[in-house]
Short mmCIF file of C-alpha atoms in Angstrom, two decimals:
data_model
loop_
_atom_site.label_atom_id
_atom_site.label_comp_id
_atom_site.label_asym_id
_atom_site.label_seq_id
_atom_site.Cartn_x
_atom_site.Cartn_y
_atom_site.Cartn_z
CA UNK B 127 7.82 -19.75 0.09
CA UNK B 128 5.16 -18.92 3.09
CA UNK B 129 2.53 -18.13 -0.14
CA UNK B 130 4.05 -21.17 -1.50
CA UNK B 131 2.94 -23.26 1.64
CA UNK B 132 0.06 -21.40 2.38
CA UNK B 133 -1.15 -22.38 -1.09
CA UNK B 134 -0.46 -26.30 -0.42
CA UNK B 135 -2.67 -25.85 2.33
CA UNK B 136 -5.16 -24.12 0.90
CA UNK B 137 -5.23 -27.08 -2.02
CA UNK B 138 -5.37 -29.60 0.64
CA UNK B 139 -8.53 -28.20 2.28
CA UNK B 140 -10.42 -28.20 -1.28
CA UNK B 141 -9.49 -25.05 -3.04
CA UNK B 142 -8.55 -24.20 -6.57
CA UNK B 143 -5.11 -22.09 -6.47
CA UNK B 144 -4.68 -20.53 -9.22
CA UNK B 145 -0.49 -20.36 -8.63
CA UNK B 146 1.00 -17.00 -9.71
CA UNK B 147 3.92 -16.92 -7.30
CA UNK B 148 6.54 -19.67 -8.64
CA UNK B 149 8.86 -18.92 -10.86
CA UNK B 150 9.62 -21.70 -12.97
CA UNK B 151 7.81 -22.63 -16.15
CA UNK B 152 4.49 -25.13 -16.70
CA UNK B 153 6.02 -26.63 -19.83
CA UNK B 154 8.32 -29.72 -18.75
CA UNK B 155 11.56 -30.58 -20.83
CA UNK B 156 10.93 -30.39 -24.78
CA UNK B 157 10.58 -34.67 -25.93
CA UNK B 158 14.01 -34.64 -27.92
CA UNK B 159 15.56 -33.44 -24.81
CA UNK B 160 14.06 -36.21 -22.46
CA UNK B 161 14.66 -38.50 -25.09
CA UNK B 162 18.24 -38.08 -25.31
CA UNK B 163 18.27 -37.97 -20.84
CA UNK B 164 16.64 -41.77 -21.08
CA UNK B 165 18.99 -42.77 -24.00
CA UNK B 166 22.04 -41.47 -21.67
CA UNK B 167 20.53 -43.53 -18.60
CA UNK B 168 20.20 -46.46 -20.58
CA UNK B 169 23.48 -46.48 -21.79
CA UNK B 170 24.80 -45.92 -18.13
CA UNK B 171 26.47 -42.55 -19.06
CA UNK B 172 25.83 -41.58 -15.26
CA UNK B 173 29.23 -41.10 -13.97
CA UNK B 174 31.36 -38.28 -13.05
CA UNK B 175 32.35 -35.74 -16.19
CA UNK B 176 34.78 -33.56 -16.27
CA UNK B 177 34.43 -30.49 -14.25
CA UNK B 178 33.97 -28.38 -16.67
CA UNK B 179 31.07 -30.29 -18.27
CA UNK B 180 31.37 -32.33 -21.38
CA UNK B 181 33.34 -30.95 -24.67
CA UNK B 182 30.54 -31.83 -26.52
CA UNK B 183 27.90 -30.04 -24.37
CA UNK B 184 30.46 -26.38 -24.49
CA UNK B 185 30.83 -26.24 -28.04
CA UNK B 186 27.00 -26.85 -28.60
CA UNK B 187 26.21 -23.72 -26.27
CA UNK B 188 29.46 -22.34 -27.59
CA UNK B 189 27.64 -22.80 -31.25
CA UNK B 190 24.26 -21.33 -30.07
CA UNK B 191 26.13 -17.88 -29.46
CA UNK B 192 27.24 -17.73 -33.08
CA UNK B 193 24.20 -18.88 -34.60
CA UNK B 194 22.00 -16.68 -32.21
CA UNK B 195 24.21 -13.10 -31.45
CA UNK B 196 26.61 -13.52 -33.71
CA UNK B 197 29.62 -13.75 -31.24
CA UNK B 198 32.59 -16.05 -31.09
CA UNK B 199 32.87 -18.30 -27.66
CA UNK B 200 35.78 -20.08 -26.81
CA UNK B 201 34.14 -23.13 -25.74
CA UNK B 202 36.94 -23.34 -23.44
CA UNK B 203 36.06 -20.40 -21.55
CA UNK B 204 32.39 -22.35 -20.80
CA UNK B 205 31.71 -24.30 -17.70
CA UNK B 206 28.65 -26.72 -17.03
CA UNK B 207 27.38 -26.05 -13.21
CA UNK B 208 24.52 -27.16 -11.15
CA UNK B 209 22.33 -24.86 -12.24
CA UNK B 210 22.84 -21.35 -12.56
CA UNK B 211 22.46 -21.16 -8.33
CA UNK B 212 25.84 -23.82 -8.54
CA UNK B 213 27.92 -21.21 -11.11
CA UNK B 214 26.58 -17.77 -8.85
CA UNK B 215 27.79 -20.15 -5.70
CA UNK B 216 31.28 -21.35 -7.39
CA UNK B 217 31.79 -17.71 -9.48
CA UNK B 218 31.18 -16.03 -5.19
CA UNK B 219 33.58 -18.58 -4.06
CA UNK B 220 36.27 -17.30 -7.19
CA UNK B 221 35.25 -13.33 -6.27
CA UNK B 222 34.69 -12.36 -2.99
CA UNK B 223 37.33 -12.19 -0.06
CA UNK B 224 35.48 -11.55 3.39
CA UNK B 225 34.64 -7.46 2.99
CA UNK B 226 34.30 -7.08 -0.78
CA UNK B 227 31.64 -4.99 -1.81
CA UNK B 228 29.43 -6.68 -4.52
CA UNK B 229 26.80 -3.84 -5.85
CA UNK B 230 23.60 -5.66 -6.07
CA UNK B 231 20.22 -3.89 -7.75
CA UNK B 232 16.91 -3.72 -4.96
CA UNK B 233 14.59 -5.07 -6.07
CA UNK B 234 16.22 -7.74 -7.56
CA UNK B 235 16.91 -11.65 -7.00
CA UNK B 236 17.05 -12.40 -3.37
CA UNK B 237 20.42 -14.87 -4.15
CA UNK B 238 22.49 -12.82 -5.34
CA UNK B 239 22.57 -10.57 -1.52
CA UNK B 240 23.37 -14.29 -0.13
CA UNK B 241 25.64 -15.83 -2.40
CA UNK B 242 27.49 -12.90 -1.73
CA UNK B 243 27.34 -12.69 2.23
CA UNK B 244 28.13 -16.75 2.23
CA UNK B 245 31.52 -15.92 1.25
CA UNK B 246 31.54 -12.81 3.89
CA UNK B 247 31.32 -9.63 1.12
CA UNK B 248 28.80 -7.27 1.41
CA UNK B 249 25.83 -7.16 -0.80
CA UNK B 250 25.96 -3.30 -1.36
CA UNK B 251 22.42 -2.36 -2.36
CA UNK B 252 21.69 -0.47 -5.87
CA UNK B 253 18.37 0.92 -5.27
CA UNK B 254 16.75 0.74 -8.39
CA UNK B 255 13.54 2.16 -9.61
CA UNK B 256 10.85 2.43 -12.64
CA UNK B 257 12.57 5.53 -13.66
CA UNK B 258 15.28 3.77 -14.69
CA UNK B 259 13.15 0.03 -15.74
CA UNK B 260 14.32 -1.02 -12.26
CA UNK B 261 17.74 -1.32 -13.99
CA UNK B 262 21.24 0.03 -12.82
CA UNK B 263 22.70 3.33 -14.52
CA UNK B 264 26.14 4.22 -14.74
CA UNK B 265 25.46 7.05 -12.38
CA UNK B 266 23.94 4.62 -9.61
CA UNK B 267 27.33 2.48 -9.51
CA UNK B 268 29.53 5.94 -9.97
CA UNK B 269 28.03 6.89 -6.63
CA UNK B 270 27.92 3.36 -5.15
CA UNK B 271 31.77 2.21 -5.93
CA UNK B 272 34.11 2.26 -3.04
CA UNK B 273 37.56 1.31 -2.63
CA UNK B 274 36.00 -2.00 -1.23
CA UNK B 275 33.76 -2.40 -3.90
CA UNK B 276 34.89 -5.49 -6.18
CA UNK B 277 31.92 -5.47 -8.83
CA UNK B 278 28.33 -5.61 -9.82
CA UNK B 279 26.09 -8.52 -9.79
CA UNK B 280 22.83 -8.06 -11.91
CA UNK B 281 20.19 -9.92 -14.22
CA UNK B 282 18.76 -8.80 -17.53
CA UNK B 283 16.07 -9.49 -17.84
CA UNK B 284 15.28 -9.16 -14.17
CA UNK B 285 13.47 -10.97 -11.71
CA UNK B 286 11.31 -9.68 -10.10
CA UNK B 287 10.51 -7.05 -13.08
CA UNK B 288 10.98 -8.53 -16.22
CA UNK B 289 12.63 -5.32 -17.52
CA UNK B 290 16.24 -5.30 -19.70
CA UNK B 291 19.04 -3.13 -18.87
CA UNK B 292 20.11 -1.33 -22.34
CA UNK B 293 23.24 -2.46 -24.13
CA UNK B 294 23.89 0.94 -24.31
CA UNK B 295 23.61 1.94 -20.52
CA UNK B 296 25.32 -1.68 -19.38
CA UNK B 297 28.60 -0.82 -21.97
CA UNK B 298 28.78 2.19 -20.19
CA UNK B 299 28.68 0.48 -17.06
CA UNK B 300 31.30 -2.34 -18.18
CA UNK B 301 33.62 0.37 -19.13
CA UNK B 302 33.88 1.99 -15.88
CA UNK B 303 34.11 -1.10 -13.83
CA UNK B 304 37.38 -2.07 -16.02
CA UNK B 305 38.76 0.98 -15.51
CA UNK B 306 38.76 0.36 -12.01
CA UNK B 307 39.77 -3.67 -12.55
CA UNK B 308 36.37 -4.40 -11.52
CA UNK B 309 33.91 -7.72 -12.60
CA UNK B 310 30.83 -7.21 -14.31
CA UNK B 311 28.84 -10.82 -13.65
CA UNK B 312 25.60 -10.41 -15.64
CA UNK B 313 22.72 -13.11 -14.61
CA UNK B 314 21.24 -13.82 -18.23
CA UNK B 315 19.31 -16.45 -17.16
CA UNK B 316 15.95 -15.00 -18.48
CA UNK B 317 18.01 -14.16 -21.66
CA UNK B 318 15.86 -16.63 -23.95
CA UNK B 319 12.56 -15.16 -22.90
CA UNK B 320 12.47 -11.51 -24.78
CA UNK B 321 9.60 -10.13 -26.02
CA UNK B 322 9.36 -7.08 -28.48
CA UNK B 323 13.15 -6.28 -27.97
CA UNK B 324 16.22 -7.61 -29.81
CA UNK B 325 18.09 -10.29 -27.58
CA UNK B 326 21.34 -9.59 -26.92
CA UNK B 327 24.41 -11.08 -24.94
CA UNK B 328 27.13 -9.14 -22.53
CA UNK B 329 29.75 -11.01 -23.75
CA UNK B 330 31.59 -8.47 -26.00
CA UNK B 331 31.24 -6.02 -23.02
CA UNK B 332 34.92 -4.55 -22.53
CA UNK B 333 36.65 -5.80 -19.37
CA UNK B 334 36.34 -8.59 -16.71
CA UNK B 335 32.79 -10.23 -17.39
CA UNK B 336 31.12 -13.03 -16.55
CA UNK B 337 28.25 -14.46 -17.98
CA UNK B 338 25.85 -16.74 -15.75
CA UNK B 339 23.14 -18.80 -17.55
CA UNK B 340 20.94 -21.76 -17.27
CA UNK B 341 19.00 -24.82 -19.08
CA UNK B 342 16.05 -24.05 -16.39
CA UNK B 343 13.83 -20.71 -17.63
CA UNK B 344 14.05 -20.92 -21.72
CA UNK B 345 14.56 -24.29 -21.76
CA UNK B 346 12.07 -25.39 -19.45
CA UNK B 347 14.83 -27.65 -17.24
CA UNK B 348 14.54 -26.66 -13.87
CA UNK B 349 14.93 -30.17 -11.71
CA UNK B 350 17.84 -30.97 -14.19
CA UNK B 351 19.44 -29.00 -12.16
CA UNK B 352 22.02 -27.77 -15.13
CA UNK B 353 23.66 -24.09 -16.16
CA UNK B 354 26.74 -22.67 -17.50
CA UNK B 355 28.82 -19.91 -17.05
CA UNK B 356 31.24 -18.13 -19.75
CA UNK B 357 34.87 -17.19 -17.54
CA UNK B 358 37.85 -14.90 -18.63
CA UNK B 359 40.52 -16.87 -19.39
CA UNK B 360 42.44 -16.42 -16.22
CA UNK B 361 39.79 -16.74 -14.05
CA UNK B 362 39.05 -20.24 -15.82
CA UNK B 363 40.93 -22.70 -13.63
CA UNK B 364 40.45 -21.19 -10.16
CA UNK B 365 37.03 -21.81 -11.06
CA UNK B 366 37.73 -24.85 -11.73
CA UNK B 367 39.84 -25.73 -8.94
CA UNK B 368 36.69 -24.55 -6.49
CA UNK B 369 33.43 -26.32 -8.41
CA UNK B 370 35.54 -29.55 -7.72
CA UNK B 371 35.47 -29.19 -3.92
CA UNK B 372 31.73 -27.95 -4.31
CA UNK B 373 30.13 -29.57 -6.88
CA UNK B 374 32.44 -31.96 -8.60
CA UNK B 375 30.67 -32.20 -11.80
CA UNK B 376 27.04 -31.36 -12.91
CA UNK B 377 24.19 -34.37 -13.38
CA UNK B 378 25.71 -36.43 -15.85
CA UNK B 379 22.82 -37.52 -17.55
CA UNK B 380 21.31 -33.71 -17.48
CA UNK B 381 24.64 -32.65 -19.41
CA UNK B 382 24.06 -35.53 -22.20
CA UNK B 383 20.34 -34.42 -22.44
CA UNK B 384 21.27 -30.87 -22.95
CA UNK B 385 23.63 -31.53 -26.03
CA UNK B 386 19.91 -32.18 -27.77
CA UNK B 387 18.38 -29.01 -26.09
CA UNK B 388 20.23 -26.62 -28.73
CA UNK B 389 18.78 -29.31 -31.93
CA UNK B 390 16.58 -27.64 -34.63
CA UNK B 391 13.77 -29.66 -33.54
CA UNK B 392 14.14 -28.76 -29.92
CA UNK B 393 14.28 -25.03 -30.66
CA UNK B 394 11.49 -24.87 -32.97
CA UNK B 395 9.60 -25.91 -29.48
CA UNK B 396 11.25 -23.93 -27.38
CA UNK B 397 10.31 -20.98 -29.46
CA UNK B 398 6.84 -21.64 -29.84
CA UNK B 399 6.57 -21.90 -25.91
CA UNK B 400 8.35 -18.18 -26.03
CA UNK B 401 5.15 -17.41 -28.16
CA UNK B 402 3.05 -18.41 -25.69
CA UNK B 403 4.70 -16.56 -22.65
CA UNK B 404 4.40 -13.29 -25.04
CA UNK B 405 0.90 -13.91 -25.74
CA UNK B 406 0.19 -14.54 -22.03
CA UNK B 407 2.32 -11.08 -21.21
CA UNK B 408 0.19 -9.19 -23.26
CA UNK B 409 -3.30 -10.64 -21.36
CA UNK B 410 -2.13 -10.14 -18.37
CA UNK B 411 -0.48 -6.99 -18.18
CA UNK B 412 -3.52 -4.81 -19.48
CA UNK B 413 -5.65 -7.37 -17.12
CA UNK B 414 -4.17 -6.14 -14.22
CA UNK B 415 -4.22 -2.46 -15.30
CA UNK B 416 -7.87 -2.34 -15.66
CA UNK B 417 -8.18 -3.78 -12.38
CA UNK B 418 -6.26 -0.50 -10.64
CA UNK B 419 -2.79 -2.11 -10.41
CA UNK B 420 -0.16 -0.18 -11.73
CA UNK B 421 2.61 -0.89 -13.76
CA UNK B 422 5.41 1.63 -13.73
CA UNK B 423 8.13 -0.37 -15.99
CA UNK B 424 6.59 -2.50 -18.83
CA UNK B 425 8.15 -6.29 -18.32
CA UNK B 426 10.06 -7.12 -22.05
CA UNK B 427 11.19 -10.30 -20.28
CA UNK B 428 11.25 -13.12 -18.07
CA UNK B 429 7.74 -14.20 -16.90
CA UNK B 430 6.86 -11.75 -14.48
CA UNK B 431 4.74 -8.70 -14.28
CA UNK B 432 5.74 -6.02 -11.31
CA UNK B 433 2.83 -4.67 -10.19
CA UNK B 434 2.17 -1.42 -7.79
CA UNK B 435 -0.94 -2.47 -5.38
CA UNK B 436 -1.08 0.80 -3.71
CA UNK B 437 -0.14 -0.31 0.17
CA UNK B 438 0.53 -3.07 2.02
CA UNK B 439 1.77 -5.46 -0.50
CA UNK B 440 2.21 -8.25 1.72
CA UNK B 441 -1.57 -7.61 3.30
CA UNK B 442 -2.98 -7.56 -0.12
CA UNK B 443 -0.89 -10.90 -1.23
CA UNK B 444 -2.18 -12.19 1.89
CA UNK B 445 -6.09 -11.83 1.23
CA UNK B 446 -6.10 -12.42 -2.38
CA UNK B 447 -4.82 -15.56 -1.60
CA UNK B 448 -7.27 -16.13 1.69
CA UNK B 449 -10.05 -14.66 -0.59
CA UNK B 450 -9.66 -15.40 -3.82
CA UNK B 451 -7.21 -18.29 -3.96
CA UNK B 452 -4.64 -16.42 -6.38
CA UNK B 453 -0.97 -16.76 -5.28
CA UNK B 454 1.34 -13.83 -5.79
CA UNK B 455 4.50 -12.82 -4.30
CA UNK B 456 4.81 -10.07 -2.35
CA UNK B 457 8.00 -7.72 -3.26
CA UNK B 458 9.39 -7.82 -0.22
CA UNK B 459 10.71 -10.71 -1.02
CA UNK B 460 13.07 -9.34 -3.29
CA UNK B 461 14.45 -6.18 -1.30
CA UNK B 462 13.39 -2.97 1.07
CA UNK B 463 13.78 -0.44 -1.85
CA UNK B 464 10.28 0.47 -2.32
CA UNK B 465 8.89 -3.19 -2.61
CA UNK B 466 6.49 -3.24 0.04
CA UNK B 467 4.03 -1.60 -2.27
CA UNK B 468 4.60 -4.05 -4.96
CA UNK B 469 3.35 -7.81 -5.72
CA UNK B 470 5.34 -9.94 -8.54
CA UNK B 471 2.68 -12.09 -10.65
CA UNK B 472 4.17 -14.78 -12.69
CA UNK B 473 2.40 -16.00 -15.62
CA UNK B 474 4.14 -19.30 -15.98
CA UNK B 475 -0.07 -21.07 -15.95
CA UNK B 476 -2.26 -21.67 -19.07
CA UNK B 477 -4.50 -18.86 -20.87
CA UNK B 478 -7.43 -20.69 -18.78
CA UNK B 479 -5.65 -20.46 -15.60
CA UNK B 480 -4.45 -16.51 -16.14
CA UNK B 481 -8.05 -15.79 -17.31
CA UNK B 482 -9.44 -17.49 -14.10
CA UNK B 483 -7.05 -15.32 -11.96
CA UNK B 484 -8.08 -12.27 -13.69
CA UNK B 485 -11.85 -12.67 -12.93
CA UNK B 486 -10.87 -13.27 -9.48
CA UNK B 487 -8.37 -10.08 -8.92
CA UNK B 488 -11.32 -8.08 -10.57
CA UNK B 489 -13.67 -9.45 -7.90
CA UNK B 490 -10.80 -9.09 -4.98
CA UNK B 491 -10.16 -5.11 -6.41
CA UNK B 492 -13.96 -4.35 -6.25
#
C-alpha cells in the first residue's frame, strides 16, 4: 500500500504510473453480470438473504464444478461470503482456538498469517522456495506438524508467484493431514486464471478440506465484494452459526448478479479476458528476463510474475518507481523467507501499458 500511495502522489504531481503493484484486474464486471446487479436493484431485491447465500446462486456454482472438473457438489455444502477475505475470516473463526498452529507457505498471501493470529493461532511459517515452485511438499509439512498444529492454509495458484501446487504433491499432502484429523483449506481463488496447465479443483482431496473461492480475480468482481466457500458437512452449520454474528449475509444484489456470472454468454467473456492475461504473461515474462531479472519458478497462474532483482528489493521498487514511474511490489510484503530479493509485477494493465513499463525497466536496468 506505501507504493500504492506513493503512486497517487506521484499521479497527482503530473506523472504517468504505469501501475504494476495492485492485484485486482482492469476488466470491470462482464455486461450480463451488471445487467442482472441493476435488474436486482430495480426490483428492490436488496434485503437480507439467507446466510448461506441464495439456493439459486449454490447450485449455479454447484453446476460450474460439474460442467468444469467434473465433480459432484452438494450445493448444500456451499456458502456465499463477503468475499473470499469474509469466508478465510468466518472459516479462522470455525478453526482456530487461541494456540493452534496453522502452517502457512512464505512467501505467500500476507492474510492468511493474520486471519490466523486474529483468532490467537499461530501462523507457523512453511518456507517455500523455487525449488519446489514456491509450493509446499509433503516433506515441508512432515517436518513442520506439531501436536499444536491444526492444518495448512495455502493458495494454488499463489500470490505472490503465480505457480500451482501439483495434484499429485497436494493428495499427498491431504492424506497425511487426515491421518492426523487435520484441515486442508486450499485458497483457489486464482483457480480460473491457468495458463498452459489443466485446471483442477481440491475438492476430491481425501479428508477434512475446505475450499475458499471468489467472484473477484476470474470474474473480474472485486468491489462486489462476493465469494464462496465449499464446507464438510459437519463443519457446515458452525459456520453458519459464526458468518451470522460477522457478516450476516453477503451483498444482496452482488449474490443476484452472480447467478448470471456462470451464463454461457458471460463465460465466453470471461474466457476471452483469460486469453488476454496469457498473452500478456507471455510478454512480460521474457520482457523482464532480457532486462537481467530472474525468474526462478515460471508463473502458470494468477496475474503475477515473481521476479529475482538481485538485492535490495524494496530499494529497487523504490527507484523504479521515483525514476521511472513503474509500480511494483516489493516481496517483503508477502513474508521474510527470501523475499527481500524479490519484486512481484502484476500484469493486470493493457498490452500498451505493459509495453510502456518494459521500455522503462530496460532504461531503469541500464
Amino acid at each position: 500500500m506505501d507504493v500504492l500511495s506513493r503512486a497517487q502522489a506521484l499521479e497527482r504531481a503530473g506523472r504517468r504510473v504505469v501501475h504494476m503493484e495492485i492485484g485486482e484486474p482492469d476488466f470491470t464486471a462482464p455486461a450480463p453480470v451488471v445487467e442482472a446487479g441493476i435488474r436486482a436493484l430495480r426490483e428492490g431485491r436488496t434485503a437480507y438473504t439467507a446466510t448461506l447465500g441464495l439456493a439459486s446462486l449454490r447450485e449455479a456454482i454447484a453446476s460450474h464444478y460439474q460442467e468444469k472438473f467434473s465433480v459432484k457438489v452438494d450445493p448444500g455444502r456451499i456458502a456465499i461470503t463477503s468475499g473470499a477475505s469474509g469466508g478465510l475470516l468466518t472459516l479462522s473463526a470455525l478453526y482456530v482456538d487461541a494456540g493452534d498452529e496453522i502452517l502457512v507457505p512464505d512467501p505467500g498471501y500476507p492474510g492468511y498469517r493474520h486471519f490466523v493470529r486474529a483468532f490467537e493461532g499461530v501462523a507457523k511459517i512453511l518456507p517455500v522456495s523455487a525449488a519446489s515452485d514456491f509450493q509446499p511438499t509433503l516433506e515441508m509439512v512432515r517436518a513442520a506438524w506439531g501436536p499444536r498444529t491444526k492444518g495448512l492454509l495455502l493458495g494454488s495458484p499463489s500470490n505472490p508467484t503465480g505457480t500451482l501446487i501439483s495434484k499429485e504433491e497436494l493428495t499427498k499432502i491431504a492424506q497425511f493431514i487426515a491421518e492426523r484429523n487435520g484441515v486442508l483449506l486450499v485458497d483457489e481463488i486464482y483457480q480460473g486464471l491457468v495458463y498452459g496447465l489443466e485446471p483442477w479443483t481440491a475438492f476430491s482431496l481425501p479428508g477434512e478440506v475446505v475450499l475458499i473461492n471468489s467472484f473477484s480475480k476470474y470474474f473480474c468482481m472485486t468491489g462486489w465484494r462476493l465469494g464462496w466457500v465449499v464446507l464438510p458437512q459437519g463443519a457446515l452449520r458452525g459456520f453458519e452459526k459464526l458468518a451470522q454474528h460477522l457478516f450476516i449475509s453477503a451483498p444482496a444484489a452482488a449474490q443476484h448478479a452472480a447467478i448470471s456470472a456462470f451464463d454461457s454468454e458471460t463465460l465466453k467473456i470471461l474466457e476471452e479476458r483469460r486469453g488476454e492475461f496469457a498473452r500478456r504473461r507471455d510478454f512480460l515474462v521474457p520482457a523482464l528476463k532480457k532486462v537481467g531479472l530472474s525468474i526462478p519458478a515460471e508463473p502458470h497462474g494468477a496475474f503475477y510474475v515473481y521476479a529475482d532483482c538481485g538485492g535490495d528489493a524494496r530499494r529497487f521498487a523504490r527507484d523504479l518507481l521515483e525514476k521511472e514511474a513503474v509500480a511494483a511490489t516489493p516481496g517483503v510484503d508477502f513474508g521474510a523467507n527470501g523475499t527481500d530479493r524479490f519484486v512481484r509485477f502484476a500484469y493486470t494493465r493493457s498490452m500498451e501499458d505493459l509495453e510502456e513499463a518494459a521500455k522503462r525497466i530496460a532504461r531503469f536496468a541500464r
